[in-house]
Structures are given as structure tokens and as C-alpha cells.
PDB file of C-alpha atoms in Angstrom:
ATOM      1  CA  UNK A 262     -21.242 -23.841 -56.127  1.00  0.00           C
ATOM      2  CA  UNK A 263     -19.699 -26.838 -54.586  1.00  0.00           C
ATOM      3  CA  UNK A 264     -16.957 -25.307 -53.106  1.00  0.00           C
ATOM      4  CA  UNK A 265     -19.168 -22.659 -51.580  1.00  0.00           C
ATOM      5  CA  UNK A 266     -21.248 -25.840 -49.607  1.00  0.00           C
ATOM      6  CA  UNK A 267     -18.096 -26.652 -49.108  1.00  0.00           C
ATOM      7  CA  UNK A 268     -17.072 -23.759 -47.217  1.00  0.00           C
ATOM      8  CA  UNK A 269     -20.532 -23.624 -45.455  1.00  0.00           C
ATOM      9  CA  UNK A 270     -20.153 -26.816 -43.888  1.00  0.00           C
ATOM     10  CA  UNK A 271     -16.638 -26.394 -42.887  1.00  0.00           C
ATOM     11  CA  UNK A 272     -17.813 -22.999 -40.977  1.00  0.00           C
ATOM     12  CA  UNK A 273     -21.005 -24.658 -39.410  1.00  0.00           C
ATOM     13  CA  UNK A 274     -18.742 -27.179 -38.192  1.00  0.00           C
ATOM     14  CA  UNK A 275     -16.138 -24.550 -36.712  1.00  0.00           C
ATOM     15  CA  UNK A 276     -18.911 -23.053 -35.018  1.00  0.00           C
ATOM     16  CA  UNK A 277     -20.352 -26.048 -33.437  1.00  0.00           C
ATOM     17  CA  UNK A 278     -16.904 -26.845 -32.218  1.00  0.00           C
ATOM     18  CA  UNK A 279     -16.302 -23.219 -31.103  1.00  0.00           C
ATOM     19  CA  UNK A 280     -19.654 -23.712 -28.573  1.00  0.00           C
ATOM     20  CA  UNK A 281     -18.993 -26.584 -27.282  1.00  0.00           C
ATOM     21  CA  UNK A 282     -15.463 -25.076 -25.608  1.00  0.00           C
ATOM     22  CA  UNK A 283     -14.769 -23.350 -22.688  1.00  0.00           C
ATOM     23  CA  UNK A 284     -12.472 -20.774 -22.397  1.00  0.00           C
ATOM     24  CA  UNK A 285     -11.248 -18.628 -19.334  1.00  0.00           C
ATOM     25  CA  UNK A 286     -10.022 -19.958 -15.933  1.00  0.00           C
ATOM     26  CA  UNK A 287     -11.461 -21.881 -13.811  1.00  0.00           C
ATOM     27  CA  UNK A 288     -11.610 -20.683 -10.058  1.00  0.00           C
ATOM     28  CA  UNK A 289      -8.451 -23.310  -8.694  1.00  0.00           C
ATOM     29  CA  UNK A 290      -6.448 -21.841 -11.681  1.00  0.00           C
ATOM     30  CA  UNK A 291      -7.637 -18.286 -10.368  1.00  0.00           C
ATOM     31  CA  UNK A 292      -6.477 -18.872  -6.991  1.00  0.00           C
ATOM     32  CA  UNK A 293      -2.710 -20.138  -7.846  1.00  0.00           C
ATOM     33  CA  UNK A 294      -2.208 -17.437  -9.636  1.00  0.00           C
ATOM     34  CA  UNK A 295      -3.542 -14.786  -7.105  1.00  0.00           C
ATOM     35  CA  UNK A 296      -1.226 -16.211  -4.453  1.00  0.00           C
ATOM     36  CA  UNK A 297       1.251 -16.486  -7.298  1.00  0.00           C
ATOM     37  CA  UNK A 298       1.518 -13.095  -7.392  1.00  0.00           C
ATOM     38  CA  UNK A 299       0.993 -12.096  -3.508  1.00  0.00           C
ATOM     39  CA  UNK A 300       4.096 -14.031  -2.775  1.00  0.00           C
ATOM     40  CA  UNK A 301       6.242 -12.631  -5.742  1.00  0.00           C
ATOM     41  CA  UNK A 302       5.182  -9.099  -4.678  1.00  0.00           C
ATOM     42  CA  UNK A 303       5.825 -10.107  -1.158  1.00  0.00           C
ATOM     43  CA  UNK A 304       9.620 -11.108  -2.231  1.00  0.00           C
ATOM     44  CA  UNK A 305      10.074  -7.928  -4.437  1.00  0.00           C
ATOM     45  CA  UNK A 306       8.359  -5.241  -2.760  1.00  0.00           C
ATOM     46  CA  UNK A 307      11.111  -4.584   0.109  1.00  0.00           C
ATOM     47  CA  UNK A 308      13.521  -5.046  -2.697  1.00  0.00           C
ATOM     48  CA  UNK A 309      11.733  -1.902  -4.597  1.00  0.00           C
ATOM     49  CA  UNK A 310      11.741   0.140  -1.217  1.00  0.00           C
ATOM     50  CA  UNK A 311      15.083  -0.350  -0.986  1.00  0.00           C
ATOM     51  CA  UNK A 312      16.332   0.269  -4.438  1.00  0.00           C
ATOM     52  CA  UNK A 313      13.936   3.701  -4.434  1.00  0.00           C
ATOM     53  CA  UNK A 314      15.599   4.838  -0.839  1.00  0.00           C
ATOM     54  CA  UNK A 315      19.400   3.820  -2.443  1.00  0.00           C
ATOM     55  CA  UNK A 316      17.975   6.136  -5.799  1.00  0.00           C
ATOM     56  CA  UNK A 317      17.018   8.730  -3.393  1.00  0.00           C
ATOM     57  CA  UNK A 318      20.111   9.482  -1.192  1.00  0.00           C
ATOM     58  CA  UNK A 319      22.627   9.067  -4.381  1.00  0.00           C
ATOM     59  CA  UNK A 320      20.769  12.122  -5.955  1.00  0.00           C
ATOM     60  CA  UNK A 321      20.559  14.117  -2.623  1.00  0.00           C
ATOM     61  CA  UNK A 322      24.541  13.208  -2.118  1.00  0.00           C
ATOM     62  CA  UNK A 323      24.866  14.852  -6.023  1.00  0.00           C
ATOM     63  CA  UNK A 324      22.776  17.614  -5.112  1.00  0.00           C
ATOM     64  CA  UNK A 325      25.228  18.683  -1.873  1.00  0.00           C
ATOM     65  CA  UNK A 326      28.513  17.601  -3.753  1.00  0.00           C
ATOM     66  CA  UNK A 327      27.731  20.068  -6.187  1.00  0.00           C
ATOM     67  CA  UNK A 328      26.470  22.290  -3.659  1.00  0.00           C
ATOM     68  CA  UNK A 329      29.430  22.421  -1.937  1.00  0.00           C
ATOM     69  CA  UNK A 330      31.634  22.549  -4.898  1.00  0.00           C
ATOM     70  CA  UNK A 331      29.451  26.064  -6.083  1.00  0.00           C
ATOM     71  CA  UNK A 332      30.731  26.906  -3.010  1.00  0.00           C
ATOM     72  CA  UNK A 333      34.096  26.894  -3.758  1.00  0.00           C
ATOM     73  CA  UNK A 334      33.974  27.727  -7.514  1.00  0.00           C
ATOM     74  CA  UNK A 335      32.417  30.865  -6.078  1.00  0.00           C
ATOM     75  CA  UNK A 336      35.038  31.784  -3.436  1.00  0.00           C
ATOM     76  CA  UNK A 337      38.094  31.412  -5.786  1.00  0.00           C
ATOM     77  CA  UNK A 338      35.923  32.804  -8.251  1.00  0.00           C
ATOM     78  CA  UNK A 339      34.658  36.546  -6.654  1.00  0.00           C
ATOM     79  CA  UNK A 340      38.234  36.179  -4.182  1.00  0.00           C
ATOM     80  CA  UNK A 341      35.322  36.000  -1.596  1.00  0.00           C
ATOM     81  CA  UNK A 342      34.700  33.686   1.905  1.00  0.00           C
ATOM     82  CA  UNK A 343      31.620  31.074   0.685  1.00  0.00           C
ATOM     83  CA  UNK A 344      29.977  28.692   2.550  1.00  0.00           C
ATOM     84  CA  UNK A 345      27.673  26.109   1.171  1.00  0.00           C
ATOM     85  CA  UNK A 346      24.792  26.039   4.096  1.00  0.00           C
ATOM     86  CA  UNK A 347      22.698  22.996   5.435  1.00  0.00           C
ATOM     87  CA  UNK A 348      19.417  22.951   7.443  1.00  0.00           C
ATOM     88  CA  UNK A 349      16.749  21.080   8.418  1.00  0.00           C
ATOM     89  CA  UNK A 350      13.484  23.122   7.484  1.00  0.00           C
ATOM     90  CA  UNK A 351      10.151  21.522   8.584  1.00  0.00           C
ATOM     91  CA  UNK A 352      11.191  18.248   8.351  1.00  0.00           C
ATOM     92  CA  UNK A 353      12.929  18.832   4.848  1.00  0.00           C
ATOM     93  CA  UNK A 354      16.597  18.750   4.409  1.00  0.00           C
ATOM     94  CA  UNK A 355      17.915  22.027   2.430  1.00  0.00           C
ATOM     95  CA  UNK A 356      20.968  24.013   0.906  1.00  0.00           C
ATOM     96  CA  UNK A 357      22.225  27.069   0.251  1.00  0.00           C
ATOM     97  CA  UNK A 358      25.360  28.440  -1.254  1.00  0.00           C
ATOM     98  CA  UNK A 359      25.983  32.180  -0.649  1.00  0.00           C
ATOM     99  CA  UNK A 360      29.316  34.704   0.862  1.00  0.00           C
ATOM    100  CA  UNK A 361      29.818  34.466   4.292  1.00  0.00           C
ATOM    101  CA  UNK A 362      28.544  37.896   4.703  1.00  0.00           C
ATOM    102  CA  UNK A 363      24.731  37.133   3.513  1.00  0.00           C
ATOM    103  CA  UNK A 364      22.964  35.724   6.417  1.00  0.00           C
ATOM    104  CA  UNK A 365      21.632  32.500   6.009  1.00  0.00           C
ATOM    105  CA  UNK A 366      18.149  33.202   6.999  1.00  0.00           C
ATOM    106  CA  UNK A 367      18.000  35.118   3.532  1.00  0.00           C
ATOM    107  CA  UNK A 368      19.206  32.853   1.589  1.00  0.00           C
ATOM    108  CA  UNK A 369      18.268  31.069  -1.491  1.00  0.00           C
ATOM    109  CA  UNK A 370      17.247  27.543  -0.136  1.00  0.00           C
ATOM    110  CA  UNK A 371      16.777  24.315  -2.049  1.00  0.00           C
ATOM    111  CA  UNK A 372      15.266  21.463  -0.859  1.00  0.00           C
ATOM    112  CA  UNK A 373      16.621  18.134  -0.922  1.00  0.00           C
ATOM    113  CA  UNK A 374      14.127  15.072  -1.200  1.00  0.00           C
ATOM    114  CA  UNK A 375      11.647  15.198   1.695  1.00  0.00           C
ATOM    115  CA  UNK A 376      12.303  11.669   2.377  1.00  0.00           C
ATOM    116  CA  UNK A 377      16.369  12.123   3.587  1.00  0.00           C
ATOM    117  CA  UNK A 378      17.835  13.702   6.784  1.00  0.00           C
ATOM    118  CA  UNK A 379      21.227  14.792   8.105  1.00  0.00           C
ATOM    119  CA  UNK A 380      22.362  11.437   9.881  1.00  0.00           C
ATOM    120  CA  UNK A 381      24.438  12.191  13.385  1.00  0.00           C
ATOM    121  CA  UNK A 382      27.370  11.020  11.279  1.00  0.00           C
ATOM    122  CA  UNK A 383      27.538  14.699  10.264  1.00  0.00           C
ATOM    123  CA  UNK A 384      30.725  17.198  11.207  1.00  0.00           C
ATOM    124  CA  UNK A 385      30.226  20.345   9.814  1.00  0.00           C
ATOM    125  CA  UNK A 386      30.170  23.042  12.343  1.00  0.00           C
ATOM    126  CA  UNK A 387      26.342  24.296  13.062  1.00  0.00           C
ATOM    127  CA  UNK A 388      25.796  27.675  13.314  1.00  0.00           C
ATOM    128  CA  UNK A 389      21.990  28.913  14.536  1.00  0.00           C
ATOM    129  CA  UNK A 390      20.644  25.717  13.651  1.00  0.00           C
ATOM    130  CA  UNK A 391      22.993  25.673  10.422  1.00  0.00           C
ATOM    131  CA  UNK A 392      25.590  23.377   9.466  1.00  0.00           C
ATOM    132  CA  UNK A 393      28.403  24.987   7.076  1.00  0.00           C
ATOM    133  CA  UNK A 394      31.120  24.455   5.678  1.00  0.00           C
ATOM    134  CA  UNK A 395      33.444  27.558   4.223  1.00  0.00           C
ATOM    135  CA  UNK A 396      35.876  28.254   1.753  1.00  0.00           C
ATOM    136  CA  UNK A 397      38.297  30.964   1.123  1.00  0.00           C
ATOM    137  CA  UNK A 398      39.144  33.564  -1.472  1.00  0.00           C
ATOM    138  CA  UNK A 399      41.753  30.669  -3.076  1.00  0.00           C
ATOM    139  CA  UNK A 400      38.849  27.586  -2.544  1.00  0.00           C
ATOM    140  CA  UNK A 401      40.768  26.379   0.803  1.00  0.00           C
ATOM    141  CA  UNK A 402      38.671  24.559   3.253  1.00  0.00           C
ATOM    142  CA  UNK A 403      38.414  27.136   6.316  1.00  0.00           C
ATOM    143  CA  UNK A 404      38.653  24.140   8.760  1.00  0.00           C
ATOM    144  CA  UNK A 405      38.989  20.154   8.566  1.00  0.00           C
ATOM    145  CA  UNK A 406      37.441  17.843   9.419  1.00  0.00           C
ATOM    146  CA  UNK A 407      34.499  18.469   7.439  1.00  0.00           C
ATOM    147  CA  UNK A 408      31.067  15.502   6.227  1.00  0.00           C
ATOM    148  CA  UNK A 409      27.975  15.479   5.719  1.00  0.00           C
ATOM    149  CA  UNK A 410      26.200  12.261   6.120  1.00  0.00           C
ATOM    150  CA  UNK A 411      22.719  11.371   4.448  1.00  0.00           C
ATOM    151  CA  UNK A 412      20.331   8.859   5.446  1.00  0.00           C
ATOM    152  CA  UNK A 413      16.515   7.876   4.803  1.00  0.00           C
ATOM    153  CA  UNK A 414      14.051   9.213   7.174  1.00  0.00           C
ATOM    154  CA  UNK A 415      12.341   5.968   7.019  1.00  0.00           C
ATOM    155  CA  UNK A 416      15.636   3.916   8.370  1.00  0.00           C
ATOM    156  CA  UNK A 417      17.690   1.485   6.950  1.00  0.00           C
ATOM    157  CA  UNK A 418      21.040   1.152   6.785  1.00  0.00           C
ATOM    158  CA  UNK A 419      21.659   2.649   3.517  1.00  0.00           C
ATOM    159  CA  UNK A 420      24.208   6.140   4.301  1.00  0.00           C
ATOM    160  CA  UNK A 421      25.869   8.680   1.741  1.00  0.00           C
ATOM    161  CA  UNK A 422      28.480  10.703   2.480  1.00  0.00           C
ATOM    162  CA  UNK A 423      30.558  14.103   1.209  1.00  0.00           C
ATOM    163  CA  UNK A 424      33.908  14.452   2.364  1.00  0.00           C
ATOM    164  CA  UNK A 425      36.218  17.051   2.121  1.00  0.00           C
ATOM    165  CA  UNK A 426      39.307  15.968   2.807  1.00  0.00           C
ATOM    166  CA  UNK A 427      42.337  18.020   2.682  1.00  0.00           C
ATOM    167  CA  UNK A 428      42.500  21.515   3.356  1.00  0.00           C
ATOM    168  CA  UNK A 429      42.826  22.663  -0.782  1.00  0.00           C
ATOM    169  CA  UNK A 430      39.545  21.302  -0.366  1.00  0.00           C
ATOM    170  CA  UNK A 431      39.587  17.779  -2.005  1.00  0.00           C
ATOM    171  CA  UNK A 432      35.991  16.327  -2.019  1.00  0.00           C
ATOM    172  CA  UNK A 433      35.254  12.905  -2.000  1.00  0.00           C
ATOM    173  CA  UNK A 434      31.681  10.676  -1.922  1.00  0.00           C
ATOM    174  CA  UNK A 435      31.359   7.269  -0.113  1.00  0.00           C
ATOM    175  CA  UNK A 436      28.561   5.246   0.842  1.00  0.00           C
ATOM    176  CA  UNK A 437      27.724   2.898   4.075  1.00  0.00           C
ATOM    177  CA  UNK A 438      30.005   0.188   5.458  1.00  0.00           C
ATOM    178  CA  UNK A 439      29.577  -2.941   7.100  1.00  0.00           C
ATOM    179  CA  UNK A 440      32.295  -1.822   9.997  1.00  0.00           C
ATOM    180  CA  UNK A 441      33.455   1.364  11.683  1.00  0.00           C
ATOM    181  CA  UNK A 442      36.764   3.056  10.991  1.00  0.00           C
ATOM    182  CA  UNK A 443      38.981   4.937  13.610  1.00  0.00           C
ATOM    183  CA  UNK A 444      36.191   7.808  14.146  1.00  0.00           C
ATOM    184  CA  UNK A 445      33.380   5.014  14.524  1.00  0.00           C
ATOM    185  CA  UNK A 446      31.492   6.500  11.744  1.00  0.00           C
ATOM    186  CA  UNK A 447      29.976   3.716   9.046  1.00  0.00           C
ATOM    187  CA  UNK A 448      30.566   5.999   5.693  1.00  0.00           C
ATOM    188  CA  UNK A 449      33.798   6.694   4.939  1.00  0.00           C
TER     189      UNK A 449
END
């Protein structure tokens, strides 16, 4: 019996102890750490932007470096001319691999992510409003020089490339540099 008056008292006690205190924030305390935050979002949200946008072009350059290599898998493949086919479809960048002899309007087109475009950086030869590049029955480039340069709609200076460099078709990916080379392009 002792020990449970004991007990009792110890609990009362707690409780009395437990009213007396204030917990939470008190507005100052609020305040810090609501401008706290605006400033670290303020720091990291062009950061994010940026790192989404980089994302964004690197799996739209995958998407047309494979593209372009169905392209010529295809050729040597059915001894066939193939072109892998670019366009720029109500604002949306899109591709299409198919034989020369299937007009492009009929295509099957993919889209790309709404958000990139075809930067001016681009060589392949346009066609109708359609930028291709073709291979032959044995996968050789039809004609060289041959890019395609990808950018964000929404600017920056954040570029992705394809190249296909040597007439057996070698392809290559490269991103945006500070400085020009010879042609004056920025990704090479």
C-alpha cells in the first residue's frame, strides 16, 4: 500500500509539472524558421530546375541515339535505305524510324519530352519540314556531316548532341561547351 501512495504522489507531481510547461514555438522562433526555409528554397530551387532540364535532354539524347541506331540496324538488317526522321509536331519534338520509301507523314511517330526542341545547332538535311538522316543497305551514312542538337524550350545553356561521324556511320553523344570549335557550334 505504501508503494502505491508512493506512486500516486510521484504521478500527481508529474502532472503538476507537466501543466505548468509550455510547449510549441513561440511566434520569433516561427518566423526564423519560415525565412529559414524561403531562403534555402530560394538557393535550391534554380538548382532543381536545372538538374530536371539536364535529366530531361540526357533521356531525349537516348531516345534519338537509339533512334537513329534502329535506323541503321534496320537498313543492314532488311538490305534496305532507312532513315531515322525528326519533326517538330505542335510544339513537341518527335521521331520516326521507317525505309526511305514510307512517307513520313505515315509514319509511326514518338514523341520526345514536350519540354525539348531541335536547337539551330542541328545539320541533318530537312525534307518537308523533316530533318533525316539515312542509311544504306550495309548501315553507311548516306551523307556527312550529320547532328542533331537538343536544347530546353525554356532556355539555358544546357545542349545534347548525336553525332554521326564517319561515313560507316560511327555515332557519338556530347554535351554543351563553354567555347566554340571550328564550325562555331557549342556541342561537340
Amino acid at each position: 500500500m505504501g508503494i502505491q501512495v508512493h506512486l500516486r504522489s510521484l504521478i500527481n507531481a508529474n502532472n503538476l509539472c507537466n501543466k505548468h510547461s509550455n510547449s510549441g514555438f513561440t511566434l520569433p522562433e516561427m518566423l526564423v524558421i519560415v525565412v529559414l526555409v524561403g531562403i534555402l528554397a530560394t538557393l535550391a530551387i534554380p538548382n532543381w530546375v536545372a538538374f530536371v532540364d539536364t535529366r530531361r535532354l540526357n533521356t531525349a539524347q537516348n531516345e534519338i541515339y537509339y533512334a537513329i541506331r534502329q535506323a541503321q540496324r534496320q537498313a543492314t538488317k532488311e538490305k534496305l535505305t532507312w532513315q531515322a526522321s525528326f519533326r517538330e509536331q505542335n510544339g513537341i519534338l518527335q521521331w520516326a524510324v521507317h525505309p526511305v520509301t514510307v512517307n513520313p507523314s505515315s509514319a509511326n511517330w514518338n514523341n520526345l519530352d514536350a519540354n525539348v526542341r531541335l536547337d539551330s545547332e542541328t545539320t541533318l538535311q530537312i525534307s518537308n519540314g523533316v530533318r533525316q538522316i539515312k542509311f544504306n543497305y550495309k548501315g553507311n551514312i548516306v551523307s556527312l556531316p550529320r547532328s542533331i542538337t537538343i536544347s530546353s524550350k525554356y532556355g539555358g545553356k544546357v545542349k545534347r548532341c548525336v553525332y554521326i561521324s564517319t561515313i560507316l556511320g560511327a555515332m557519338r553523344t556530347a554535351k554543351e561547351r563553354p567555347r566554340t570549335n571550328n564550325e562555331g557550334d557549342y556541342c561537340y
